[in-house]
Amino acid sequence: MARITVVGGTGLIGGKVMARLRSAGHEARAASPSTGVDLVTGEGLDDALAGSSVVIDVSKPRTYDPDAVSRHFDRAARNLAGAETRAGVIHHVALSAVGTERVPQSIPFYRAKAHGEAILRDSGVPFSIVRATQFFEFGAQIGAQARTGGTDDARVADAEVQPIAGDDVAAVLAGLADEAPSGGAAEIAGPDIMPLADFVSRCLAATGDGRTVVADPGALYFGAVIERDELLPGDDAWIAPTRLGEWLA
Ligand SMILES: NC(=O)c1ccc[n+]([C@@H]2O[C@H](COP(=O)([O-])OP(=O)(O)OC[C@H]3O[C@@H](n4cnc5c(N)ncnc54)[C@H](OP(=O)(O)O)[C@@H]3O)[C@@H](O)[C@H]2O)c1
């Protein structure tokens, strides 16, 4: 049994990771603003990490504002690495997104995340990075944020995605707590490639939102125009078992 701090442990993926760690017999603690821990200011971090040998970071800023996101990932990475060094953490597991290292110039969120990862790599703290594709749980959110055209449709970037179930992501992260740090990044994705418009349309429909979802080459993906294959993982990605249809059902 290890003592593990899950930064962002109150969030979507964090909650699933916490449950898996506890059922595997680990002592898991959630650290986030709701539990009095703030990565940006450093408040509560030393106490949250005391006695932990492993940290799993699945945190995310509460906003997509580019300046706030940029500040968040810079401060968060520096504060967390400092606290981990003081606490003697032997493995930092970080959740990232497929494409973060390839498209940092275009998507502000990815640029900020890539900067944070560079700080982690230089920190001296042993680490493993997991880059996931879009979570099934995120599909409806992309649709909700999609700008509507003159009609009642939702317009999303003309790109392909290979989305993954949040539970499958959590299983990989929790499993890594028992492994040695890889010192690198691995990609994980769901079993099926599909147009982003189809993914969003199926997720919206499951929430009772019957809008037509249209692929629009001019539509932005989190602030950027993207290439059709830019969000897809490479050939070496680990493929998770859960299909979108099963999950929606
Ligand atoms: N969405 C996707 O499809 C996708 C794909 C690949 C990778 N990712 C990555 O997956 C990760 C987790 O996503 P998620 O959907 O689980 O996020 P989420 O549900 O929004 O949870 C975010 C967590 O971060 C915490 N947090 C926010 N600001 C913080 C701060 N200043 N200090 C410490 N903790 C803070 C939140 O705490 P409170 O509960 O207290 O607010 C919450 O626990 C993110 O890093 C995201 O970039 C997402």
XYZ file of N, CA and C and ligand atoms in Angstrom, residues 7-14 31-35 37-40 58-62 72-73 95-98 109 113 132-135 138, ligand 1:
153
model
N -3.791 15.158 -7.325
C -4.041 16.584 -7.490
C -5.127 16.727 -8.559
N -6.231 17.370 -8.173
C -7.400 17.368 -9.048
C -8.282 16.157 -8.764
N -8.106 15.579 -7.578
C -8.829 14.353 -7.207
C -10.315 14.548 -7.006
N -10.783 15.804 -7.050
C -12.227 16.059 -6.932
C -12.883 16.215 -8.303
N -12.097 16.117 -9.376
C -12.640 16.321 -10.726
C -13.169 15.028 -11.336
N -13.526 15.119 -12.601
C -14.103 13.967 -13.320
C -13.170 12.754 -13.284
N -11.965 12.911 -13.820
C -11.025 11.788 -13.859
C -10.464 11.529 -12.466
N -10.212 12.617 -11.726
C -9.648 12.468 -10.378
C -10.518 11.593 -9.486
N -6.349 16.427 -3.613
C -5.864 17.787 -3.359
C -6.387 18.702 -4.454
N -7.139 19.716 -4.065
C -7.688 20.669 -5.040
C -8.206 21.867 -4.254
N -8.602 22.939 -4.924
C -9.128 24.090 -4.177
C -10.263 23.695 -3.231
N -11.093 22.733 -3.635
C -12.197 22.318 -2.740
C -11.692 21.691 -1.448
N -10.450 21.161 -1.464
C -9.918 20.564 -0.231
C -8.844 21.475 0.387
N -6.331 23.147 -1.281
C -5.013 23.082 -1.929
C -5.077 23.794 -3.282
N -4.196 24.770 -3.476
C -4.197 25.520 -4.737
C -2.816 25.461 -5.382
N -2.753 24.824 -6.544
C -1.476 24.691 -7.246
C -0.905 26.034 -7.666
N -1.767 26.986 -7.956
C -1.286 28.265 -8.488
C -0.628 29.099 -7.399
N -4.114 15.275 -12.148
C -5.185 15.306 -13.154
C -5.950 16.627 -13.030
N -5.219 17.667 -12.621
C -5.874 18.960 -12.416
C -6.047 19.699 -13.737
N -6.919 20.674 -13.707
C -7.202 21.482 -14.902
C -7.698 22.837 -14.413
N -7.249 23.929 -15.031
C -7.745 25.232 -14.581
C -9.257 25.336 -14.748
N -9.856 26.197 -13.944
C -11.316 26.302 -13.997
C -11.797 27.149 -15.174
N -1.712 29.532 -15.030
C -2.013 28.344 -14.217
C -0.940 27.275 -14.396
N -0.677 26.876 -15.665
C 0.225 25.745 -15.868
C 1.670 26.088 -15.502
N -1.429 13.626 -16.297
C -2.368 13.404 -17.403
C -2.289 14.586 -18.366
N -2.089 14.263 -19.637
C -2.002 15.299 -20.661
C -2.912 14.901 -21.830
N -2.848 15.668 -22.899
C -3.734 15.424 -24.032
C -2.929 15.079 -25.281
N -3.431 14.120 -26.057
C -2.804 13.786 -27.342
C -2.752 15.059 -28.194
N -4.461 26.263 -24.955
C -4.473 25.348 -23.809
C -3.310 24.356 -23.918
N -0.018 23.819 -21.491
C 0.214 22.499 -20.900
C 1.617 22.000 -21.276
N -3.940 11.517 -23.275
C -5.203 10.883 -23.658
C -5.891 11.669 -24.760
N -6.724 10.970 -25.524
C -7.582 11.652 -26.494
C -8.805 12.224 -25.764
N -9.764 12.761 -26.500
C -10.964 13.366 -25.905
C -11.746 12.312 -25.111
N -12.159 12.683 -23.907
C -12.970 11.758 -23.106
C -14.383 11.713 -23.689
N -16.536 14.353 -22.569
C -16.253 15.711 -23.043
C -17.044 16.032 -24.311
N -11.430 16.722 -21.505
C -10.757 15.881 -22.252
O -11.298 15.278 -23.199
C -9.296 15.664 -21.961
C -8.529 14.896 -22.834
C -7.207 14.641 -22.518
C -6.669 15.145 -21.343
N -7.439 15.917 -20.517
C -6.858 16.383 -19.246
O -7.454 15.636 -18.191
C -7.287 16.335 -16.972
C -8.514 16.169 -16.088
O -9.666 16.593 -16.723
P -11.067 16.544 -15.968
O -12.125 16.576 -17.026
O -11.081 15.434 -14.964
O -11.057 17.939 -15.218
P -12.145 18.508 -14.191
O -13.278 17.569 -13.993
O -12.447 19.902 -14.623
O -11.335 18.555 -12.823
C -10.299 19.478 -12.648
C -9.694 19.289 -11.281
O -8.653 20.272 -11.153
C -8.820 20.917 -9.913
N -8.235 22.252 -9.930
C -8.694 23.379 -10.558
N -7.896 24.430 -10.293
C -6.934 23.961 -9.446
C -5.843 24.568 -8.773
N -5.579 25.876 -8.908
N -5.076 23.803 -7.963
C -5.346 22.473 -7.807
N -6.357 21.841 -8.420
C -7.141 22.575 -9.229
C -10.325 20.946 -9.690
O -10.588 21.192 -8.321
P -12.018 21.701 -7.773
O -12.929 20.501 -7.853
O -11.741 22.108 -6.389
O -12.434 22.820 -8.689
C -10.675 19.527 -10.125
O -10.404 18.604 -9.085
C -6.906 17.760 -17.361
O -5.543 17.949 -17.120
C -7.182 17.808 -18.855
O -6.354 18.725 -19.507
C -8.727 16.168 -20.797
